[in-house]
Amino acid sequence: MSQAENTKHLTPQAGLVKLTMLISGAVFALMMLIGVVMRASQGGLLDMEPDLFYQLLTTHGAGMVGTAGLSGAGIMWYFLGRHVNLSAKMYIGFLALFLIGVVFILVSTFVGHFGGMWTFLYPLPAMSAGAWEPWAAAAFMLGYVFIGVGFLLYYLAVGVAIIKKYGGLGRALGWHVVFGKADVTEAPPPTVIAAAAVTIFNTLGIVVGAAVLVASLVNLLVPGFVVDALLAKNMIFFFGHVFINASIYMAVIAVYELIPEYTGKKWKSSKAFILAWSAILLFVIAVYPHHLLQDMVMPAWMLVMGQIISYLSGVPLLAVTAFSMCVYLHGSKFKWDLASSLLVLAVAGWSIGAIPAIIDGMVVVNQVMHNTQWVPGHFHIYLLIGEVGMSFGFMAWLVKSKSQKQSGMGAMDKLLLTSFAAGGAGFTLMFLVSGALSVPRRWAVHMPEWFLQDRLATIFALLVVFSILTQVIRYATGLSRNTAK
Ligand code: HEM
Ligand SMILES: [Cu+2]
């Protein structure tokens, strides 16, 4: 069946995905509120005990990264379902395990006062100096284990379905086209290529994450069981880097599938597209040492690799997504509505955010910028404007009604888009400015000299929260009205 035929069908399990996006949207909004509270507290606008700040920061980090993963997974499931047969039971299992994990994490941070950050860097969870009990750290890591197992189920279902239809992950990646004799018309659709790549690297990342989680859990229960701290750090950052990247690489499938609805031009699996996704697969796995540039005990070749691949990582992103999108938009009668505007904005945000990230991936810069707010500066650009933008673009498309299709952007749509874009840009810019001024990240208490950026950022963040909260409400009401997709 051709791709065009497929897209006419109703996606099976759309209801499950709609529910996933509702949960994601609500949690995004809630975690953003926590973010505003933290930023206001850094700016001296709120009085907050530092230990509460670290519990909130832990919840915000884990909650945001988890929700980015969840929303990305929802998007990928929805569109992959147009091409292969996916098991609803496995998805329900994934969702259930995910939600159990969330409960563990919330209990750990809010009841158990765990504040060891979403990165649970070994041996911090076991060394709270009385700030939290070992059970709270254990609950946090167990929560991750549940979420991880849920994701493994998810990728198992995806992998099996893809292999059944395409006869192997290599073929799903399009290798028979670029390395074999097959014609480019025999290449799988972009969604399948992306899904195959993400399935491989995120499964690897989660397995490594699970291993270090279990080791840390044993260390918590039996303190005599010591883990090599550098190895643990490598495993944690491999997992963390891969997982958060996977969230965007899953969400971008919405761009590949929806932008063609607006341009009338199918997103093609060209040879460049196939090669770019194979490069992404390799780079995502190999680039993680850019998180360890300050660990001078690391083998030098790994750090050099981290820096060089950081440069390269931007290329497939810009070439196959940003550049292709511009080509597709150019000369087509593109209809700007909330969904399509958010998707285009998100690709722009993702691309722009990659630049300060690459800069920070250079050893000489990292020497100065490491652990400053430059870091949350760059990742909030591609996560907030990029991943969250794609998720809300997809959600707006899901609930778009026929009458809206004709009318394009209403006044409310314009307001929501502008406040999201301007708020997001201003909020992230303040992080970058602070980072350039060497303001440290992860500090509960700021010096009065840093308050100006903190306070401006709080105002910008409120604009984002206004937009996102309103969009969630509109999505929820839209779901009950619209069952066409
Ligand atoms: C209105 C939106 C948001 C606000 C106000 C906000 C606010 C904050 C603040 C104040 C910090 C701490 C910065 C510091 O270290 O000094 C932070 C960290 C972080 N945020 Fe956000 N954020 C928002 C959206 C997001 C989104 C959408 C994501 C991901 C999808 C995200 C993921 C993270 C992560 C991973 C951290 C790092 C936590 C850590 O250092 O362990 N945030 N955010
Ligand atoms: Cu990274």
Coordinates of C-alpha atoms and ligand atoms in Angstrom, one line a residue:
M1 CA 0.0 0.0 0.0
S2 CA 1.4 3.4 -0.8
Q3 CA 1.9 6.1 1.7
A4 CA -0.8 8.3 0.3
E5 CA -3.3 5.5 0.5
N6 CA -2.3 4.8 4.1
T7 CA -2.7 8.3 5.3
K8 CA -6.4 8.3 4.3
H9 CA -7.1 5.7 6.9
L10 CA -8.0 6.5 10.4
T11 CA -5.0 5.7 12.5
P12 CA -5.7 2.7 14.8
Q13 CA -5.4 3.5 18.5
A14 CA -5.8 7.2 17.9
G15 CA -7.7 7.4 21.1
L16 CA -4.8 6.1 23.2
V17 CA -2.5 8.6 21.6
K18 CA -5.0 11.4 22.2
L19 CA -5.1 10.4 25.8
T20 CA -1.3 10.4 25.9
M21 CA -1.1 13.9 24.5
L22 CA -3.7 15.1 27.0
I23 CA -1.6 13.7 29.9
S24 CA 1.6 15.1 28.3
G25 CA 0.0 18.6 27.8
A26 CA -1.2 18.7 31.4
V27 CA 2.1 17.6 32.9
F28 CA 4.0 20.0 30.6
A29 CA 1.9 22.9 31.9
L30 CA 2.3 21.8 35.6
M31 CA 6.1 21.4 35.2
M32 CA 6.2 24.8 33.6
L33 CA 4.4 26.3 36.6
I34 CA 7.1 24.7 38.8
G35 CA 9.7 26.3 36.4
V36 CA 8.2 29.7 36.8
V37 CA 8.2 29.4 40.6
M38 CA 11.9 28.4 40.5
R39 CA 12.9 31.2 38.3
A40 CA 10.9 33.7 40.4
S41 CA 12.6 32.4 43.5
Q42 CA 16.1 32.8 41.9
G43 CA 15.1 36.4 41.1
G44 CA 14.2 37.1 44.8
L45 CA 10.5 37.4 43.9
L46 CA 9.6 34.5 46.1
D47 CA 11.0 33.3 49.3
M48 CA 11.8 29.6 49.1
E49 CA 13.9 27.3 51.2
P50 CA 16.8 25.9 49.1
D51 CA 15.9 22.2 49.9
L52 CA 12.4 22.8 48.4
F53 CA 14.1 24.4 45.3
Y54 CA 16.1 21.3 44.7
Q55 CA 13.1 19.0 45.1
L56 CA 11.3 21.2 42.6
L57 CA 14.3 21.2 40.3
T58 CA 14.5 17.4 40.5
T59 CA 10.8 17.1 39.8
H60 CA 10.9 19.6 36.9
G61 CA 13.9 17.9 35.3
A62 CA 12.6 14.4 35.6
G63 CA 9.1 15.4 34.8
M64 CA 10.0 17.4 31.7
V65 CA 12.4 14.8 30.3
G66 CA 9.9 12.0 31.0
T67 CA 7.0 14.0 29.4
A68 CA 9.1 14.9 26.4
G69 CA 9.7 11.2 26.0
L70 CA 6.0 10.4 26.5
S71 CA 4.7 13.0 24.0
G72 CA 7.4 11.9 21.5
A73 CA 6.3 8.3 21.9
G74 CA 2.7 9.3 21.4
I75 CA 3.5 11.1 18.1
M76 CA 5.6 8.3 16.8
W77 CA 3.0 5.6 17.6
Y78 CA 0.3 7.6 15.9
F79 CA 2.1 8.0 12.6
L80 CA 3.9 4.7 12.6
G81 CA 0.4 3.1 13.0
R82 CA -0.3 4.4 9.4
H83 CA 2.5 2.1 8.1
V84 CA 2.7 -1.0 10.3
N85 CA 0.4 -3.0 12.7
L86 CA 1.1 -2.0 16.2
S87 CA -0.1 -3.8 19.3
A88 CA -2.5 -1.8 21.4
K89 CA -1.9 -4.1 24.4
M90 CA 1.8 -3.2 24.4
Y91 CA 1.0 0.5 24.3
I92 CA -1.4 0.2 27.2
G93 CA 1.4 -1.7 29.1
F94 CA 3.8 1.1 28.3
L95 CA 1.4 3.8 29.4
A96 CA 0.6 2.0 32.7
L97 CA 4.2 1.4 33.6
F98 CA 5.0 5.0 32.7
L99 CA 2.3 6.3 35.0
I100 CA 3.3 4.0 37.9
G101 CA 6.9 5.4 37.5
V102 CA 5.5 8.9 37.7
V103 CA 3.8 8.1 41.0
F104 CA 7.0 6.8 42.4
I105 CA 8.9 9.9 41.4
L106 CA 6.3 12.3 42.8
V107 CA 6.2 10.4 46.1
S108 CA 10.0 10.4 46.2
T109 CA 10.4 14.1 45.7
F110 CA 7.3 15.5 47.4
V111 CA 6.9 13.1 50.3
G112 CA 10.4 11.8 50.6
H113 CA 12.1 15.2 49.8
F114 CA 14.5 13.6 47.2
G115 CA 16.5 16.4 45.6
G116 CA 19.3 14.5 43.8
M117 CA 18.4 15.9 40.4
W118 CA 17.0 14.1 37.4
T119 CA 20.5 12.9 36.6
F120 CA 20.8 10.8 39.9
L121 CA 24.5 11.1 39.6
Y122 CA 26.2 8.3 41.5
P123 CA 26.8 8.4 44.5
L124 CA 24.7 11.5 45.2
P125 CA 21.4 9.6 45.8
A126 CA 23.1 7.7 48.7
M127 CA 24.8 10.8 50.1
S128 CA 22.0 13.2 51.1
A129 CA 23.5 14.5 54.3
G130 CA 20.1 14.0 55.9
A131 CA 18.1 15.9 53.3
W132 CA 16.3 12.7 52.3
E133 CA 16.0 9.1 53.4
P134 CA 17.5 6.3 51.4
W135 CA 14.0 5.0 50.6
A136 CA 13.2 8.3 48.8
A137 CA 16.2 7.9 46.6
A138 CA 15.3 4.3 46.0
A139 CA 11.7 5.3 45.1
F140 CA 13.0 7.8 42.6
M141 CA 15.3 5.3 40.9
L142 CA 12.6 2.6 40.9
G143 CA 10.3 5.1 39.3
Y144 CA 12.8 5.4 36.5
V145 CA 13.1 1.6 36.2
F146 CA 9.3 1.4 35.7
I147 CA 9.4 4.1 33.0
G148 CA 12.4 2.4 31.4
V149 CA 10.7 -1.0 31.3
G150 CA 7.6 0.7 29.8
F151 CA 9.7 2.2 27.1
L152 CA 11.4 -1.1 26.4
L153 CA 8.0 -2.7 25.9
Y154 CA 7.1 0.2 23.5
Y155 CA 10.2 -0.2 21.4
L156 CA 9.8 -4.0 21.4
A157 CA 6.3 -3.5 19.9
V158 CA 7.7 -1.0 17.4
G159 CA 10.7 -3.1 16.5
V160 CA 8.7 -6.3 16.0
A161 CA 6.1 -4.5 13.8
I162 CA 8.7 -2.8 11.7
I163 CA 10.7 -6.0 11.2
K164 CA 7.5 -7.9 10.3
K165 CA 6.6 -5.5 7.6
Y166 CA 10.0 -4.4 6.2
G167 CA 12.0 -7.6 6.8
G168 CA 14.7 -6.1 9.2
L169 CA 15.8 -2.9 10.8
G170 CA 18.5 -2.4 8.1
R171 CA 15.9 -2.4 5.4
A172 CA 13.6 -0.1 7.5
L173 CA 16.6 2.3 7.7
G174 CA 16.7 2.2 3.9
W175 CA 20.2 0.5 3.7
H176 CA 19.1 -1.6 0.8
V177 CA 18.7 1.6 -1.1
V178 CA 21.9 3.4 -0.3
F179 CA 24.2 0.4 0.1
G180 CA 22.3 -2.2 -2.1
K181 CA 20.8 -2.1 -5.5
A182 CA 17.3 -1.2 -4.6
D183 CA 15.8 1.8 -6.3
V184 CA 15.0 4.9 -4.2
T185 CA 11.3 4.3 -4.8
E186 CA 11.6 1.2 -2.7
A187 CA 12.7 3.2 0.4
P188 CA 10.5 3.1 3.4
P189 CA 8.6 6.3 4.3
P190 CA 10.4 8.8 6.5
T191 CA 8.4 7.9 9.5
V192 CA 9.6 4.3 9.4
I193 CA 13.2 5.3 8.8
A194 CA 13.1 7.6 11.8
A195 CA 11.2 5.1 14.0
A196 CA 13.8 2.3 13.2
A197 CA 16.7 4.6 14.1
V198 CA 15.2 5.8 17.3
T199 CA 14.2 2.3 18.3
I200 CA 17.8 1.1 18.0
F201 CA 19.5 3.9 19.9
N202 CA 16.9 4.5 22.6
T203 CA 16.7 0.8 23.4
L204 CA 20.5 0.9 23.8
G205 CA 20.3 4.0 26.0
I206 CA 17.6 2.6 28.2
V207 CA 19.3 -0.7 28.7
V208 CA 22.5 1.1 29.8
G209 CA 20.4 3.4 32.0
A210 CA 18.7 0.4 33.6
A211 CA 22.1 -1.2 34.4
V212 CA 23.4 1.9 36.2
L213 CA 20.1 2.3 38.0
V214 CA 20.2 -1.2 39.3
A215 CA 23.8 -0.7 40.4
S216 CA 22.9 2.6 42.2
L217 CA 19.9 0.9 43.8
V218 CA 22.2 -1.9 45.2
N219 CA 24.6 0.7 46.4
L220 CA 21.8 2.4 48.3
L221 CA 20.8 -0.8 50.0
V222 CA 24.3 -2.3 50.5
P223 CA 26.6 0.7 50.9
G224 CA 29.6 -1.7 50.8
F225 CA 28.8 -2.3 47.1
V226 CA 30.8 0.4 45.3
V227 CA 30.5 1.3 41.7
D228 CA 33.2 2.9 39.6
A229 CA 32.0 6.5 39.7
L230 CA 33.5 7.5 36.3
L231 CA 31.9 4.5 34.7
A232 CA 28.5 5.3 36.4
K233 CA 28.8 8.9 35.1
N234 CA 29.5 7.7 31.6
M235 CA 26.5 5.4 31.7
I236 CA 24.2 8.0 33.1
F237 CA 25.1 10.6 30.6
F238 CA 24.9 8.1 27.8
F239 CA 21.4 7.2 28.8
G240 CA 20.4 10.9 29.5
H241 CA 21.7 12.2 26.3
V242 CA 20.2 9.5 24.2
F243 CA 16.8 9.5 25.9
I244 CA 16.2 13.3 25.6
N245 CA 17.5 13.3 22.0
A246 CA 15.1 10.4 21.2
S247 CA 12.2 12.5 22.4
I248 CA 12.8 15.1 19.7
Y249 CA 13.7 12.6 17.0
M250 CA 10.3 10.9 17.7
A251 CA 8.4 14.2 17.8
V252 CA 9.8 15.4 14.5
I253 CA 7.9 12.6 12.8
A254 CA 4.9 15.0 13.2
V255 CA 6.7 17.4 10.9
Y256 CA 7.4 14.7 8.2
E257 CA 3.8 13.6 8.2
L258 CA 1.9 16.9 8.7
I259 CA 3.8 19.5 6.7
P260 CA 3.0 17.5 3.5
E261 CA -0.7 18.0 4.3
Y262 CA -0.2 21.7 4.1
T263 CA 2.2 21.9 1.1
G264 CA 0.6 19.1 -0.9
K265 CA 4.1 17.7 -1.5
K266 CA 5.0 14.3 0.0
W267 CA 8.1 14.3 2.3
K268 CA 10.4 12.0 0.4
S269 CA 12.8 9.4 1.6
S270 CA 15.7 10.5 -0.6
K271 CA 19.1 9.0 -0.4
A272 CA 20.3 12.0 1.6
F273 CA 17.4 11.5 4.0
I274 CA 18.4 7.9 4.5
L275 CA 22.1 8.7 5.0
A276 CA 21.3 11.5 7.4
W277 CA 19.2 9.2 9.6
S278 CA 22.0 6.6 9.6
A279 CA 24.3 9.4 10.6
I280 CA 21.9 10.4 13.4
L281 CA 21.9 6.9 14.7
L282 CA 25.7 6.9 14.9
F283 CA 26.1 10.4 16.2
V284 CA 23.5 10.2 19.0
I285 CA 25.3 7.1 20.3
A286 CA 28.9 8.5 20.0
V287 CA 28.5 12.1 21.0
Y288 CA 27.6 11.7 24.6
P289 CA 31.2 12.4 26.0
H290 CA 30.5 16.1 25.3
H291 CA 28.8 15.9 28.8
L292 CA 32.1 14.9 30.4
L293 CA 34.5 17.5 29.0
Q294 CA 35.5 18.5 32.5
D295 CA 36.4 15.0 33.5
M296 CA 40.1 15.1 32.7
V297 CA 40.4 11.5 33.7
M298 CA 38.4 10.5 30.7
P299 CA 40.4 9.1 27.8
A300 CA 41.4 12.1 25.6
W301 CA 40.2 10.4 22.4
M302 CA 36.7 10.2 23.8
L303 CA 36.5 13.9 24.6
V304 CA 37.9 14.7 21.1
M305 CA 35.3 12.5 19.6
G306 CA 32.6 14.2 21.7
Q307 CA 33.7 17.6 20.4
I308 CA 34.0 16.6 16.7
I309 CA 30.8 14.7 16.6
S310 CA 29.0 17.7 18.3
Y311 CA 30.0 19.7 15.2
L312 CA 28.7 17.0 12.9
S313 CA 25.5 16.4 14.8
G314 CA 24.0 19.6 13.6
V315 CA 24.4 18.6 9.9
P316 CA 21.8 15.9 9.4
L317 CA 19.3 17.9 11.5
L318 CA 19.8 21.0 9.5
A319 CA 20.1 19.2 6.1
V320 CA 17.2 16.8 6.3
T321 CA 14.8 18.6 8.4
A322 CA 15.3 22.3 8.5
F323 CA 16.6 22.7 4.9
S324 CA 14.1 20.3 3.4
M325 CA 11.3 22.0 5.2
C326 CA 12.2 25.3 3.7
V327 CA 12.4 23.7 0.3
Y328 CA 8.9 22.1 0.7
L329 CA 7.4 25.4 2.0
H330 CA 9.0 27.4 -0.8
G331 CA 6.6 27.9 -3.6
S332 CA 3.7 25.9 -2.1
K333 CA 0.4 27.4 -1.1
F334 CA 1.2 26.9 2.5
K335 CA -1.8 27.4 4.9
W336 CA -0.7 28.9 8.2
D337 CA -2.8 27.7 11.1
L338 CA -1.9 27.1 14.7
A339 CA -0.8 23.5 14.0
S340 CA 1.4 24.3 11.0
S341 CA 2.9 27.4 12.5
L342 CA 3.9 25.6 15.7
L343 CA 5.5 22.8 13.7
V344 CA 7.5 25.3 11.6
L345 CA 8.4 27.3 14.7
A346 CA 9.5 24.1 16.4
V347 CA 11.9 23.1 13.6
A348 CA 13.4 26.6 13.8
G349 CA 13.7 26.4 17.6
W350 CA 15.4 23.0 17.3
S351 CA 17.8 24.2 14.7
I352 CA 18.6 27.5 16.5
G353 CA 19.1 25.7 19.9
A354 CA 21.6 23.4 18.3
I355 CA 24.0 26.3 17.8
P356 CA 24.7 27.2 21.4
A357 CA 24.8 23.5 22.2
I358 CA 27.5 22.9 19.6
I359 CA 29.4 25.9 21.0
D360 CA 29.2 24.4 24.5
G361 CA 30.4 21.1 23.1
M362 CA 33.8 22.7 22.4
V363 CA 36.4 22.0 25.1
V364 CA 37.7 25.6 25.2
V365 CA 34.2 27.0 25.6
N366 CA 33.1 24.3 28.0
Q367 CA 36.0 25.2 30.3
V368 CA 34.2 28.5 30.9
M369 CA 30.5 27.7 30.3
H370 CA 30.2 24.3 32.0
N371 CA 27.6 24.4 34.7
T372 CA 26.5 28.0 33.9
Q373 CA 23.0 28.8 32.8
W374 CA 24.3 28.7 29.3
V375 CA 23.4 25.0 29.5
P376 CA 19.7 25.2 30.5
G377 CA 19.8 28.1 27.9
H378 CA 20.5 25.9 24.9
F379 CA 18.5 22.9 25.9
H380 CA 15.4 24.9 26.8
I381 CA 15.5 26.3 23.3
Y382 CA 15.2 23.0 21.5
L383 CA 13.1 21.3 24.2
L384 CA 10.7 24.1 24.9
I385 CA 10.4 25.7 21.5
G386 CA 11.3 22.5 19.6
E387 CA 10.0 19.3 21.3
V388 CA 7.1 21.0 23.1
G389 CA 6.3 23.1 20.0
M390 CA 6.1 19.9 17.9
S391 CA 3.8 18.2 20.5
F392 CA 1.4 21.1 20.7
G393 CA 1.5 21.5 16.9
F394 CA 0.4 17.9 16.7
M395 CA -2.2 18.4 19.3
A396 CA -3.6 21.4 17.6
W397 CA -3.8 19.4 14.4
L398 CA -5.6 16.5 16.2
V399 CA -8.4 18.7 17.3
K400 CA -8.6 20.9 14.2
S401 CA -12.1 21.0 12.9
K402 CA -13.2 21.2 9.3
S403 CA -14.4 24.8 9.6
Q404 CA -11.0 25.9 11.0
K405 CA -9.4 24.2 8.0
Q406 CA -10.8 26.9 5.8
S407 CA -10.3 29.8 8.1
G408 CA -6.6 29.4 9.0
M409 CA -5.5 31.5 12.0
G410 CA -8.1 33.1 14.3
A411 CA -7.2 36.0 16.7
M412 CA -6.9 33.6 19.6
D413 CA -4.6 31.3 17.6
K414 CA -2.4 34.3 16.8
L415 CA -2.2 35.3 20.5
L416 CA -1.3 31.8 21.6
L417 CA 1.3 31.4 19.0
T418 CA 2.9 34.8 19.7
S419 CA 3.0 34.4 23.4
F420 CA 4.5 31.0 23.1
A421 CA 7.1 32.2 20.6
A422 CA 8.0 35.5 22.2
G423 CA 7.8 34.1 25.7
G424 CA 9.9 31.1 24.8
A425 CA 12.5 33.2 23.0
G426 CA 12.8 35.8 25.8
F427 CA 12.9 33.1 28.5
T428 CA 15.7 31.1 26.9
L429 CA 17.6 34.2 25.9
M430 CA 17.8 35.2 29.5
F431 CA 19.4 31.9 30.4
L432 CA 22.0 32.4 27.6
V433 CA 22.7 36.0 28.8
S434 CA 23.1 34.8 32.4
G435 CA 25.3 32.0 31.2
A436 CA 27.5 34.3 29.2
L437 CA 27.9 36.3 32.4
S438 CA 29.0 33.1 34.2
V439 CA 25.9 32.8 36.4
P440 CA 26.0 29.2 37.7
R441 CA 23.1 26.8 36.9
R442 CA 21.4 24.8 39.6
W443 CA 21.8 27.4 42.3
A444 CA 18.7 28.0 44.5
V445 CA 19.9 31.4 45.7
H446 CA 21.1 34.1 43.3
M447 CA 23.1 37.2 43.9
P448 CA 21.2 40.5 43.5
E449 CA 23.4 41.3 40.5
W450 CA 21.7 38.4 38.6
F451 CA 18.1 39.3 39.5
L452 CA 17.4 41.4 36.4
Q453 CA 17.7 38.4 34.0
D454 CA 15.9 36.2 36.5
R455 CA 12.9 38.5 36.7
L456 CA 12.7 39.2 33.0
A457 CA 12.8 35.5 32.5
T458 CA 10.0 35.0 34.9
I459 CA 7.8 37.4 33.0
F460 CA 8.6 35.7 29.7
A461 CA 8.0 32.3 31.2
L462 CA 4.5 33.5 32.4
L463 CA 3.7 34.2 28.7
V464 CA 4.6 30.6 27.8
V465 CA 2.6 29.2 30.7
F466 CA -0.4 31.3 29.6
S467 CA -0.2 30.0 26.1
I468 CA 0.4 26.4 27.0
L469 CA -2.3 26.2 29.7
T470 CA -4.8 27.7 27.2
Q471 CA -3.8 25.3 24.5
V472 CA -4.2 22.4 26.9
I473 CA -7.8 23.5 27.8
R474 CA -8.6 24.1 24.1
Y475 CA -7.2 20.6 23.3
A476 CA -9.3 19.0 26.0
T477 CA -12.5 20.7 24.9
G478 CA -11.5 20.0 21.2
L479 CA -11.2 16.3 21.9
S480 CA -14.8 16.0 22.9
R481 CA -16.0 17.9 19.9
N482 CA -13.8 16.3 17.2
T483 CA -13.5 12.6 16.6
A484 CA -12.5 12.7 12.9
K485 CA -8.8 11.8 13.4
Ligands
HEM1 C1 7.9 27.8 31.0 C2 8.7 26.9 30.8 C3 9.9 26.5 31.6 C4 10.4 27.2 32.7 C5 9.9 28.4 33.4 C6 11.5 26.4 33.2 C7 12.4 26.7 34.2 C8 13.5 26.1 34.6 C9 14.4 26.5 35.6 C10 14.3 27.8 36.4 C11 15.5 25.6 35.7 C12 16.7 25.7 36.5 C13 17.8 26.5 35.9 C14 19.1 26.5 36.7 O1 19.8 25.5 36.7 O2 19.3 27.5 37.3 C15 15.1 24.6 34.7 C16 15.9 23.4 34.5 C17 15.5 22.4 33.7 N1 14.4 22.4 32.8 FE1 13.1 23.8 32.6 N2 11.7 25.3 32.4 C18 10.7 25.3 31.4 C19 10.4 24.4 30.4 C20 11.1 23.2 30.3 C21 10.9 22.2 29.3 C22 9.8 22.3 28.2 C23 11.8 21.2 29.5 C24 11.9 19.9 28.7 C25 11.0 19.4 27.9 C26 12.6 21.6 30.6 C27 13.6 20.8 31.2 C28 14.5 21.2 32.1 C29 15.6 20.4 32.6 C30 16.0 19.0 32.1 C31 16.3 21.2 33.5 C32 17.6 20.8 34.3 C33 17.3 20.3 35.6 C34 18.6 20.0 36.3 O3 19.5 20.9 36.3 O4 18.8 18.9 36.9 N3 12.2 22.8 31.1 N4 13.9 24.9 34.1
CU2 CU 24.3 15.5 24.9

